[in-house]
Amino acid sequence: MRWRSEPLWLIGAAALVAAVLVVLNLGALGAVVWRAEGSASLSSADWSALRFTMVQAAVSALVSVALAIPVARALARRRFAGRGALVVLMGAPFILPVLVAVIGLLAVLGRNGIVNEALVWLGLPRFSIYGFHGVILAHVFFNLPLSVRLLLQGWARIPGEHLRLSSALGFGAVARWRHIEGPMLARVVPGALTVVFLICLTSFAVALTLGGGPRATTLELAIYQAFRFDFDLGRAALLAAVQAGVGLAALLALARFTLPEGASTGMDRVAPAPPGGLAKGLDALAIALAAAFLLAPLAMVVIKGLPAVVGLPAVVWWATLRSLVVAGLSVVLLAVFAAALTAASLTRKAPEALGMAALISSPLVIGTGLFVLANPWIDPARLALPVTALVNAAMALPFALRALVPAARRAEADFARLSAALGLSTAAHWRLVLWPRLRRPAGFALGLGAALSLGDLGVIVLFAQTGSETLPMQMHRLMGAYRSGDSAGAAVLLLALSLGAFVAVERLVGGRDADA
Amino acid sequence: MTHPTFATGLLAACALAVPLMANAQTPQLRVLTYDSFIAEWGPGPQIESAFEATCGCDLVFEAAGDAAAMLARLMLEGARSDTDVVLGLDTNLTAAATEAGLIAPHGLTPQLDLPVAWDDPLFVPFDWSWFAFVYDTTRVATPPRSFADLIDSDLSVVIQDPRSSTPGLGLLMWVKAVYGDQAGAIWQGLAPRILTVTPGWSEAYGLFLEGEADMVLSYTTSPAYHIIAEGDETKAAALFDEGHYMQVEVGGIVAGTDQPELAAQFLAFMTSDAAQALIPETNWMYPAVTPEGGLAEGFAALPRPEVSILLPADEAQALRDPALAEWRDALAQ
């Protein structure tokens, strides 16, 4: 239902953003197809790669979101010293570069990791992380933080009045689940599942490294091979199209199962005290287990790398500066993209779906496609940094929209009639009604965008030239030159920078109490 | 630099205006190489200043990930490429570049110190090493002396995926060249020894250094880094009686270059003493021509395999797909 007409410039801006995204996704794929010669077909190995890709992504999504429910609930209703810091730190695995996270994970769960040392000490057999379970474990490590944050936002949108009423009515855990938490989760969980599924769909380094061999071949690896060793662009495009098709199917399923926000207005009152006793103990356990699982590997990364940070070569610091510039540019672009599409999606479904579409494209295809598009016009090396910022913004957009759109729709459902009845102008409606309710998710979204951009290696590789290295590239370079000590130092720098940027942007945009 | 239409030319001219004005007199030589070559600690920066001191030109290095990404980029650019020289392909990849007609003859006759004969008219080697399994002498007391030994041992190894990494492809060729029709059986025997397969060399070597595996597929020259740069003598390469497959890194002149003479001059420079003396301790490979000062002690003392194996480029390319299928079938079970 529409309670006010949208200004034309807003629709124009949204259409422009949509056009950029379409060019980025379809244009890149189209450019690859255009450069391809001849036709291609899927081999039996490709079919098994497709099967493995879908199964691991589905299992990773289910496990991540299922585990996130008790953790998010515990974090949503408990208040304790250091809670804000814990929420931020627990989000770190998601923004870490894959290679750093895997090393941290192995320091805890690898052959000589803490867990195996403990098992040996207890006289138990060693645990091997390599295999299907290792892939899932790593994907849960990456995506549990994101799932927790997405669900936390769901909990944050439950009006305090509902909780007060339920406690006044003497609701037990079951009744509260049935009437308040269950309906909220039914709205939030499908989106979270889809996002994690889409992220895991394009995974390949983690899957291959921890999967133990070619059994764990994903479509992204097959695309990589088609591009680089076979130089078979037709095959690469076909595989990329199959991968995008799977992602699209997941998005369509999401659209089908997304429930509309009902009008259940709250007046932003404080929630009542949560239940104590057993519930309190279980909440503490959920938080402690999740914190141990997510923070121990991070601690290992820091312990290994911290001594090397001071002695890092100057080129690493220059790369750091370059990464910060790219991240800054990327956040600005993300803010524009997200604002336009959020505004446009108050009354439509399409903009959100379009924003999510960035997740279904293979980063490799986007990078190559943009290279093909740019090459006849301009030396691609000149575009390395702006293109990175643009692609980073597009890649972060789905997460931003996941955070912003439900909150905006909720606010619109709650207050649009009132605001229209009061005769507020569009500007005043945004400033007084929507912005206070969007500020926190916006802070989260842009903070995430900054952190993801800092950690991204992705598309820049084909474009690179001396003098355009970013920090993640420089870290890989150190690692590729036997310098694992310096590389560990660069990893700590990257971790600190990503977390710092996330917190700074989130606080700046979201306000001081922006922790959920 | 030729561009198809006026509009593109104009665009490019605007974008390139600043450097062109700065270097109006000096010709530019664009060299495409892999990423670690141009790192501060790689050979790139020193080679650039040494060559620029003699050529009266501006040498620009461009990097595109690893050797395979480099080839992909060259193929993508096709005839529109501004690249003059491609540096760092290995012999398992050169056939694709040759077939695509991307490379022009170099016309050079360098005196090389390779363990195998070399007479390729298109590519000039600048460094090489043998693939080998590297281990930690404090953890592995008796290293295997052959693939059969490795199969019978209880050691764990990390290898790279031949579909995404040049060392991985090198191992694939090594097994295929030695065992031919039996290669599939060898891979089946190796399967339980393989802890995991990584997308690239960095991940595999990282896992080995973290103690995840007993051995890693790398080079016989890898221990030289630990000896020279870290004073660490605990890393060694296991020498196999069957012989070791070689990685020979080569450079070639891009057919569409507008600087053919400068490009040939650069390739000749790459095999000169000035460049070759830089290679060992920046790229951690053997130089293609032993420098006058000889090799540093850490290199000279390294044990060398008795048998060197290298498939001709066209044979390597023809064997790749069937060998890959054998590898996948053996390891995917």
Coordinates of C-alpha atoms in Angstrom, one line a residue, chain A:
Chain A
M1 CA 0.0 0.0 0.0
R2 CA 1.3 3.4 -0.9
W3 CA 0.8 6.3 1.5
R4 CA 2.7 8.9 -0.4
S5 CA 3.9 9.4 -3.9
E6 CA 7.6 9.0 -4.7
P7 CA 9.5 11.9 -6.1
L8 CA 10.6 11.3 -9.7
W9 CA 14.3 11.9 -9.0
L10 CA 14.2 9.0 -6.5
I11 CA 12.9 6.6 -9.1
G12 CA 15.5 7.9 -11.5
A13 CA 18.3 7.3 -9.1
A14 CA 17.1 3.8 -8.4
A15 CA 16.8 3.0 -12.1
L16 CA 20.4 4.3 -12.6
V17 CA 21.8 2.2 -9.8
A18 CA 19.8 -0.8 -11.2
A19 CA 21.4 -0.1 -14.6
V20 CA 24.9 -0.1 -13.1
L21 CA 24.2 -3.4 -11.4
V22 CA 22.8 -5.0 -14.5
V23 CA 25.9 -3.9 -16.6
L24 CA 28.2 -5.2 -13.9
N25 CA 26.5 -8.6 -13.8
L26 CA 24.9 -9.4 -17.1
G27 CA 27.3 -7.1 -19.0
A28 CA 30.3 -8.9 -17.6
L29 CA 28.9 -12.3 -18.4
G30 CA 27.8 -11.0 -21.8
A31 CA 31.3 -9.7 -22.6
V32 CA 32.7 -13.1 -21.8
V33 CA 30.2 -14.8 -24.0
W34 CA 31.0 -12.3 -26.8
R35 CA 34.7 -13.1 -26.6
A36 CA 34.0 -16.8 -26.6
E37 CA 34.2 -18.9 -29.7
G38 CA 32.2 -22.0 -30.4
S39 CA 29.8 -23.7 -28.1
A40 CA 30.3 -25.7 -24.9
S41 CA 28.6 -28.4 -22.9
L42 CA 28.8 -29.7 -19.4
S43 CA 30.9 -32.8 -18.7
S44 CA 30.1 -35.4 -16.1
A45 CA 32.8 -33.8 -13.9
D46 CA 30.9 -30.5 -14.1
W47 CA 27.7 -32.1 -13.0
S48 CA 29.4 -33.6 -10.0
A49 CA 30.9 -30.1 -9.3
L50 CA 27.4 -28.6 -9.5
R51 CA 26.0 -31.3 -7.1
F52 CA 28.8 -30.7 -4.6
T53 CA 28.5 -26.9 -4.9
M54 CA 24.8 -27.0 -4.1
V55 CA 25.0 -29.6 -1.3
Q56 CA 27.8 -27.8 0.5
A57 CA 26.1 -24.4 0.1
A58 CA 22.7 -25.8 1.4
V59 CA 24.2 -27.6 4.4
S60 CA 26.5 -24.6 5.2
A61 CA 23.4 -22.3 5.1
L62 CA 21.2 -24.6 7.3
V63 CA 23.9 -25.2 9.9
S64 CA 25.0 -21.6 10.1
V65 CA 21.5 -20.2 10.5
A66 CA 20.4 -23.0 12.9
L67 CA 23.3 -22.3 15.2
A68 CA 22.8 -18.6 14.9
I69 CA 19.2 -18.7 16.3
P70 CA 20.2 -19.5 20.0
V71 CA 23.2 -17.2 19.8
A72 CA 21.3 -14.3 18.4
R73 CA 18.5 -14.8 20.9
A74 CA 20.9 -14.9 23.8
L75 CA 22.7 -11.8 22.6
A76 CA 19.5 -10.0 21.9
R77 CA 18.0 -10.4 25.4
R78 CA 21.0 -10.3 27.7
R79 CA 23.0 -7.3 28.7
F80 CA 26.5 -7.7 30.1
A81 CA 29.7 -5.8 30.3
G82 CA 31.6 -6.1 27.0
R83 CA 28.6 -7.2 25.1
G84 CA 29.1 -4.6 22.4
A85 CA 32.7 -5.5 21.9
L86 CA 31.9 -9.1 21.8
V87 CA 29.2 -8.6 19.1
V88 CA 31.7 -6.7 17.0
L89 CA 34.6 -9.1 17.5
M90 CA 32.3 -12.1 16.7
G91 CA 31.6 -10.5 13.4
A92 CA 35.3 -10.6 12.4
P93 CA 35.5 -14.0 10.7
F94 CA 33.0 -12.8 8.0
I95 CA 35.2 -9.9 7.0
L96 CA 38.5 -11.7 7.1
P97 CA 40.3 -12.7 3.9
V98 CA 39.7 -16.4 3.3
L99 CA 43.4 -17.3 3.6
V100 CA 43.8 -15.6 7.0
A101 CA 40.7 -17.2 8.4
V102 CA 41.7 -20.7 7.2
I103 CA 45.1 -20.3 8.9
G104 CA 43.5 -19.2 12.1
L105 CA 41.0 -22.1 11.9
L106 CA 43.8 -24.6 11.3
A107 CA 45.7 -23.3 14.3
V108 CA 42.8 -24.4 16.4
L109 CA 41.4 -27.4 14.6
G110 CA 44.3 -28.5 12.3
R111 CA 46.6 -31.4 12.8
N112 CA 48.8 -29.6 15.3
G113 CA 46.0 -27.3 16.5
I114 CA 44.9 -26.7 20.1
V115 CA 42.0 -29.1 19.9
N116 CA 44.1 -32.0 18.7
E117 CA 46.8 -31.2 21.2
A118 CA 44.1 -31.5 23.9
L119 CA 42.7 -34.7 22.4
V120 CA 46.2 -36.3 22.4
W121 CA 46.7 -35.1 26.0
L122 CA 43.4 -36.8 26.9
G123 CA 44.5 -40.0 25.1
L124 CA 41.9 -39.6 22.4
P125 CA 42.4 -40.0 18.6
R126 CA 43.2 -37.0 16.6
F127 CA 40.5 -35.2 14.7
S128 CA 41.0 -34.4 11.0
I129 CA 39.5 -31.2 9.6
Y130 CA 40.0 -32.3 6.0
G131 CA 36.8 -33.5 4.3
F132 CA 33.2 -32.5 3.7
H133 CA 32.8 -31.6 7.4
G134 CA 35.9 -29.3 7.2
V135 CA 34.3 -27.4 4.4
I136 CA 31.1 -27.0 6.4
L137 CA 33.0 -26.1 9.5
A138 CA 34.9 -23.3 7.7
H139 CA 31.7 -22.0 6.0
V140 CA 29.9 -21.9 9.4
F141 CA 32.9 -20.1 10.8
F142 CA 32.6 -17.5 8.1
N143 CA 28.8 -17.2 8.0
L144 CA 27.7 -17.8 11.6
P145 CA 28.7 -14.2 12.4
L146 CA 26.7 -12.8 9.5
S147 CA 23.7 -15.0 10.4
V148 CA 23.8 -13.9 14.0
R149 CA 23.8 -10.2 12.9
L150 CA 20.9 -10.7 10.5
L151 CA 18.9 -12.5 13.1
L152 CA 19.8 -10.0 15.8
Q153 CA 18.3 -7.3 13.6
G154 CA 15.1 -9.3 13.6
W155 CA 15.1 -9.5 17.3
A156 CA 15.8 -5.8 17.5
R157 CA 12.7 -5.1 15.4
I158 CA 10.4 -6.8 17.9
P159 CA 8.6 -3.9 19.6
G160 CA 9.5 -3.7 23.3
E161 CA 5.7 -3.4 24.0
H162 CA 5.2 -7.0 22.7
L163 CA 7.7 -8.3 25.1
R164 CA 6.2 -6.3 28.0
L165 CA 2.7 -7.5 27.1
S166 CA 3.9 -11.1 26.9
S167 CA 5.6 -10.9 30.2
A168 CA 2.5 -9.2 31.7
L169 CA 0.4 -12.1 30.3
G170 CA 2.8 -14.6 31.9
F171 CA 4.0 -16.2 28.6
G172 CA 6.4 -19.1 29.1
A173 CA 9.2 -19.8 26.7
V174 CA 6.9 -21.9 24.4
A175 CA 4.2 -19.2 24.2
R176 CA 6.8 -16.5 23.6
W177 CA 8.3 -18.6 20.8
R178 CA 4.9 -19.3 19.2
H179 CA 3.6 -15.7 19.3
I180 CA 6.6 -13.5 19.1
E181 CA 9.9 -15.1 18.2
G182 CA 8.6 -17.7 15.7
P183 CA 6.7 -15.3 13.5
M184 CA 9.7 -12.9 13.6
L185 CA 12.1 -15.7 12.6
A186 CA 9.7 -16.8 9.8
R187 CA 10.3 -13.4 8.3
V188 CA 14.1 -13.2 8.8
V189 CA 15.4 -16.8 8.5
P190 CA 14.6 -17.4 4.7
G191 CA 16.6 -14.3 3.9
A192 CA 19.5 -15.3 6.1
L193 CA 19.5 -18.8 4.6
T194 CA 19.5 -17.4 1.1
V195 CA 22.4 -15.0 1.7
V196 CA 24.6 -17.7 3.2
F197 CA 23.7 -20.1 0.5
L198 CA 24.6 -17.6 -2.2
I199 CA 27.9 -16.8 -0.4
C200 CA 28.9 -20.4 -0.2
L201 CA 27.8 -21.0 -3.9
T202 CA 30.9 -19.1 -5.1
S203 CA 33.4 -20.5 -2.6
F204 CA 36.3 -22.3 -3.9
A205 CA 39.6 -21.8 -2.1
V206 CA 38.1 -22.9 1.3
A207 CA 36.1 -25.8 -0.3
L208 CA 39.1 -27.1 -2.1
T209 CA 41.7 -26.6 0.6
L210 CA 39.7 -28.1 3.4
G211 CA 37.7 -30.5 1.3
G212 CA 40.7 -32.7 0.8
G213 CA 40.9 -32.9 -3.0
P214 CA 39.0 -32.9 -6.2
R215 CA 35.9 -34.5 -4.5
A216 CA 35.4 -31.0 -3.2
T217 CA 35.4 -29.3 -6.6
T218 CA 33.0 -26.4 -6.8
L219 CA 31.7 -24.7 -10.0
E220 CA 33.8 -21.7 -9.2
L221 CA 36.9 -23.8 -9.5
A222 CA 35.7 -25.2 -12.8
I223 CA 35.2 -21.6 -14.0
Y224 CA 38.6 -20.7 -12.9
Q225 CA 40.1 -23.7 -14.7
A226 CA 38.1 -22.9 -17.9
F227 CA 39.4 -19.4 -17.8
R228 CA 43.0 -19.8 -17.0
F229 CA 44.2 -23.2 -18.1
D230 CA 41.9 -24.0 -20.9
F231 CA 41.1 -20.4 -22.0
D232 CA 37.8 -21.8 -23.0
L233 CA 35.6 -18.7 -22.5
G234 CA 32.5 -20.4 -23.8
R235 CA 32.8 -23.1 -21.1
A236 CA 33.5 -20.5 -18.5
A237 CA 30.4 -18.5 -19.5
L238 CA 28.3 -21.7 -19.5
L239 CA 29.5 -22.7 -16.0
A240 CA 29.0 -19.1 -14.8
A241 CA 25.5 -19.1 -16.2
V242 CA 24.7 -22.4 -14.5
Q243 CA 26.0 -21.0 -11.2
A244 CA 24.0 -17.8 -11.6
G245 CA 20.9 -19.9 -12.5
V246 CA 21.2 -21.8 -9.1
G247 CA 21.6 -18.4 -7.3
L248 CA 18.6 -17.0 -9.2
A249 CA 16.5 -20.0 -8.2
A250 CA 17.4 -19.4 -4.6
L251 CA 16.4 -15.7 -4.9
L252 CA 13.1 -16.6 -6.5
A253 CA 12.4 -19.1 -3.7
L254 CA 13.2 -16.3 -1.2
A255 CA 10.8 -13.9 -2.9
R256 CA 8.1 -16.6 -2.8
F257 CA 8.6 -17.3 0.9
T258 CA 9.1 -13.8 2.1
L259 CA 6.2 -12.8 4.3
P260 CA 5.0 -9.2 4.3
E261 CA 5.6 -7.2 7.4
G262 CA 2.4 -6.8 9.3
A263 CA 1.4 -3.6 11.0
S264 CA 2.4 -4.1 14.7
T265 CA 3.4 -0.8 15.8
G266 CA 5.6 -0.1 18.9
M267 CA 6.5 3.1 20.6
D268 CA 10.2 2.2 21.1
R269 CA 9.7 1.4 24.7
V270 CA 12.3 -0.5 26.7
A271 CA 11.9 -4.3 26.8
P272 CA 11.3 -6.0 30.1
A273 CA 13.9 -8.1 31.9
P274 CA 14.5 -11.5 30.2
P275 CA 13.8 -14.8 32.0
G276 CA 16.4 -16.0 34.4
G277 CA 17.2 -19.5 35.7
L278 CA 17.7 -22.3 33.2
A279 CA 17.1 -19.9 30.2
K280 CA 19.9 -17.6 31.5
G281 CA 22.3 -20.6 31.8
L282 CA 21.5 -21.7 28.3
D283 CA 22.0 -18.3 26.9
A284 CA 25.3 -18.0 28.6
L285 CA 26.4 -21.3 27.2
A286 CA 25.3 -20.4 23.6
I287 CA 27.3 -17.1 23.8
A288 CA 30.3 -18.8 25.3
L289 CA 30.4 -21.6 22.8
A290 CA 30.0 -19.3 19.8
A291 CA 32.6 -16.9 21.2
A292 CA 35.1 -19.7 21.7
F293 CA 34.5 -21.1 18.2
L294 CA 34.7 -17.7 16.5
L295 CA 37.3 -16.0 18.6
A296 CA 39.9 -18.7 19.2
P297 CA 41.1 -18.8 15.6
L298 CA 41.2 -15.0 15.5
A299 CA 43.3 -15.0 18.6
M300 CA 45.7 -17.4 17.0
V301 CA 46.0 -15.1 13.9
V302 CA 46.9 -12.2 16.2
I303 CA 49.3 -14.2 18.3
K304 CA 51.2 -15.4 15.2
G305 CA 51.3 -12.2 13.4
L306 CA 51.5 -9.4 16.0
P307 CA 55.3 -9.6 16.5
A308 CA 55.8 -9.1 12.7
V309 CA 53.6 -6.0 12.3
V310 CA 56.2 -3.4 13.3
G311 CA 58.8 -4.7 10.9
L312 CA 56.6 -4.9 7.9
P313 CA 58.2 -3.5 4.7
A314 CA 57.2 0.0 3.5
V315 CA 55.3 -1.4 0.5
V316 CA 52.8 -3.0 2.9
W317 CA 52.0 0.4 4.5
W318 CA 51.5 2.0 1.1
A319 CA 49.2 -0.9 0.1
T320 CA 47.4 -0.2 3.4
L321 CA 46.8 3.4 2.4
R322 CA 45.6 2.4 -1.0
S323 CA 43.2 -0.1 0.5
L324 CA 41.8 2.6 2.8
V325 CA 41.2 4.9 -0.2
V326 CA 39.5 2.1 -2.1
A327 CA 37.3 1.2 0.9
G328 CA 36.3 4.9 1.4
L329 CA 35.3 5.2 -2.2
S330 CA 33.5 1.9 -2.0
V331 CA 31.5 2.9 1.1
V332 CA 30.3 6.1 -0.6
L333 CA 29.2 4.2 -3.7
L334 CA 27.5 1.6 -1.4
A335 CA 25.7 4.3 0.5
V336 CA 24.3 5.8 -2.8
F337 CA 23.3 2.3 -4.2
A338 CA 21.7 1.2 -0.9
A339 CA 19.8 4.4 -0.3
A340 CA 18.3 4.5 -3.8
L341 CA 17.3 0.8 -3.8
T342 CA 16.0 0.9 -0.2
A343 CA 13.8 3.9 -1.0
A344 CA 12.6 2.3 -4.2
S345 CA 11.9 -1.0 -2.5
L346 CA 9.4 0.5 0.1
T347 CA 6.7 -0.2 -2.5
R348 CA 8.2 -2.8 -4.8
K349 CA 10.0 -6.1 -4.6
A350 CA 12.2 -5.8 -7.7
P351 CA 14.9 -3.4 -6.4
E352 CA 15.8 -5.7 -3.5
A353 CA 16.1 -8.7 -5.8
L354 CA 18.2 -6.7 -8.2
G355 CA 20.6 -5.7 -5.4
M356 CA 20.8 -9.3 -4.2
A357 CA 21.8 -10.4 -7.7
A358 CA 25.4 -9.3 -7.2
L359 CA 25.8 -12.4 -5.1
I360 CA 24.9 -14.8 -7.8
S361 CA 27.7 -13.8 -10.2
S362 CA 31.1 -15.3 -10.1
P363 CA 33.6 -12.7 -9.0
L364 CA 36.0 -14.2 -11.6
V365 CA 33.4 -13.6 -14.4
I366 CA 32.8 -10.0 -13.3
G367 CA 36.5 -9.3 -13.2
T368 CA 37.2 -10.9 -16.6
G369 CA 34.1 -9.3 -18.2
L370 CA 35.0 -5.9 -17.0
F371 CA 38.5 -6.4 -18.3
V372 CA 37.1 -7.4 -21.7
L373 CA 34.8 -4.3 -21.7
A374 CA 37.5 -1.9 -20.6
N375 CA 40.4 -3.2 -22.7
P376 CA 39.5 -1.7 -26.1
W377 CA 39.0 1.7 -24.5
I378 CA 41.6 2.3 -21.9
D379 CA 44.5 0.5 -20.3
P380 CA 42.7 -1.6 -17.7
A381 CA 45.6 -1.1 -15.2
R382 CA 44.5 2.5 -14.9
L383 CA 41.1 1.3 -13.7
A384 CA 42.3 -1.2 -11.1
L385 CA 41.4 0.8 -8.0
P386 CA 38.1 2.5 -9.1
V387 CA 36.9 -0.8 -10.5
T388 CA 37.7 -2.6 -7.3
A389 CA 35.8 0.1 -5.3
L390 CA 32.8 -0.3 -7.6
V391 CA 32.7 -4.1 -7.5
N392 CA 33.2 -4.1 -3.8
A393 CA 30.2 -1.8 -3.4
A394 CA 28.1 -4.0 -5.6
M395 CA 29.2 -7.1 -3.7
A396 CA 28.4 -5.6 -0.3
L397 CA 25.0 -4.3 -1.6
P398 CA 23.1 -7.6 -1.0
F399 CA 24.1 -7.5 2.7
A400 CA 23.2 -3.8 3.0
L401 CA 19.8 -4.4 1.5
R402 CA 19.2 -7.5 3.8
A403 CA 19.8 -5.1 6.7
L404 CA 18.0 -2.0 5.4
V405 CA 15.0 -3.2 3.4
P406 CA 13.2 -5.1 6.2
A407 CA 13.8 -2.3 8.7
A408 CA 12.5 0.3 6.2
R409 CA 9.5 -1.8 5.3
R410 CA 8.7 -2.3 9.0
A411 CA 9.0 1.4 9.7
E412 CA 6.9 2.2 6.7
A413 CA 4.2 -0.4 7.7
D414 CA 4.2 1.1 11.2
F415 CA 4.2 4.8 10.6
A416 CA 3.4 5.6 7.0
R417 CA -0.3 6.1 7.6
L418 CA 0.4 8.3 10.7
S419 CA 3.0 10.3 8.9
A420 CA 0.7 10.8 5.9
A421 CA -2.2 11.7 8.2
L422 CA 0.0 14.3 9.9
G423 CA 0.9 15.8 6.5
L424 CA 4.7 15.3 6.8
S425 CA 6.6 16.2 3.7
T426 CA 8.7 13.4 2.1
A427 CA 11.9 14.9 3.5
A428 CA 10.4 15.2 7.0
H429 CA 9.1 11.7 6.8
W430 CA 12.6 10.4 6.0
R431 CA 14.3 12.5 8.6
L432 CA 11.9 12.0 11.5
V433 CA 10.4 8.6 10.9
L434 CA 12.5 6.4 8.7
W435 CA 16.1 7.6 9.4
P436 CA 16.0 7.0 13.2
R437 CA 14.8 3.5 12.5
L438 CA 17.3 2.9 9.6
R439 CA 20.3 4.5 11.2
R440 CA 21.4 1.3 13.0
P441 CA 21.1 -1.1 10.1
A442 CA 22.6 1.6 7.8
G443 CA 25.6 1.8 10.2
F444 CA 25.9 -1.9 10.1
A445 CA 25.6 -2.1 6.3
L446 CA 28.2 0.6 5.6
G447 CA 30.6 -0.7 8.2
L448 CA 30.3 -4.1 6.6
G449 CA 30.9 -2.6 3.2
A450 CA 34.1 -0.9 4.4
A451 CA 35.4 -4.1 6.0
L452 CA 34.5 -6.3 3.0
S453 CA 36.2 -3.9 0.7
L454 CA 39.4 -3.8 2.8
G455 CA 39.6 -7.6 2.7
D456 CA 38.7 -8.2 -0.9
L457 CA 41.2 -9.7 -3.3
G458 CA 38.7 -10.5 -6.0
V459 CA 38.5 -8.7 -9.2
I460 CA 41.7 -6.6 -9.1
V461 CA 44.0 -9.5 -10.0
L462 CA 43.7 -9.3 -13.8
F463 CA 44.0 -5.5 -13.8
A464 CA 47.0 -5.2 -11.5
Q465 CA 50.1 -3.2 -12.2
T466 CA 53.0 -2.1 -10.0
G467 CA 51.7 0.6 -7.7
S468 CA 48.1 -0.5 -7.5
E469 CA 48.5 -3.3 -4.9
T470 CA 46.0 -3.4 -2.1
L471 CA 46.7 -4.8 1.3
P472 CA 45.2 -8.3 0.7
M473 CA 47.2 -8.5 -2.6
Q474 CA 50.4 -7.5 -0.8
M475 CA 49.7 -10.1 1.9
H476 CA 49.3 -12.9 -0.7
R477 CA 52.4 -11.7 -2.4
L478 CA 54.4 -12.0 0.9
M479 CA 53.0 -15.5 1.3
G480 CA 53.9 -16.4 -2.2
A481 CA 57.5 -15.4 -1.6
Y482 CA 58.1 -17.7 1.4
R483 CA 57.7 -14.7 3.7
S484 CA 55.1 -16.3 6.0
G485 CA 56.2 -14.2 9.0
D486 CA 55.6 -10.9 7.3
S487 CA 52.4 -12.3 5.7
A488 CA 51.1 -13.2 9.2
G489 CA 51.9 -9.6 10.2
A490 CA 50.0 -8.2 7.3
A491 CA 47.1 -10.5 8.2
V492 CA 47.0 -8.9 11.7
L493 CA 47.1 -5.5 10.1
L494 CA 44.3 -6.4 7.8
L495 CA 42.2 -7.8 10.7
A496 CA 42.7 -4.7 12.8
L497 CA 42.0 -2.4 9.9
S498 CA 38.8 -4.3 8.8
L499 CA 37.5 -4.4 12.4
G500 CA 38.5 -0.8 13.0
A501 CA 36.8 0.4 9.8
F502 CA 33.7 -1.6 10.6
V503 CA 33.4 -0.1 14.1
A504 CA 34.3 3.4 13.0
V505 CA 31.8 3.5 10.2
E506 CA 29.1 1.7 12.2
R507 CA 29.4 4.2 15.1
L508 CA 29.7 7.2 12.8
V509 CA 26.6 6.4 10.8
G510 CA 24.6 4.3 13.3
G511 CA 25.1 6.3 16.4
R512 CA 26.7 5.4 19.7
D513 CA 24.6 2.5 20.7
A514 CA 24.6 0.8 17.3
D515 CA 25.5 -2.7 18.3
A516 CA 22.7 -4.8 17.0

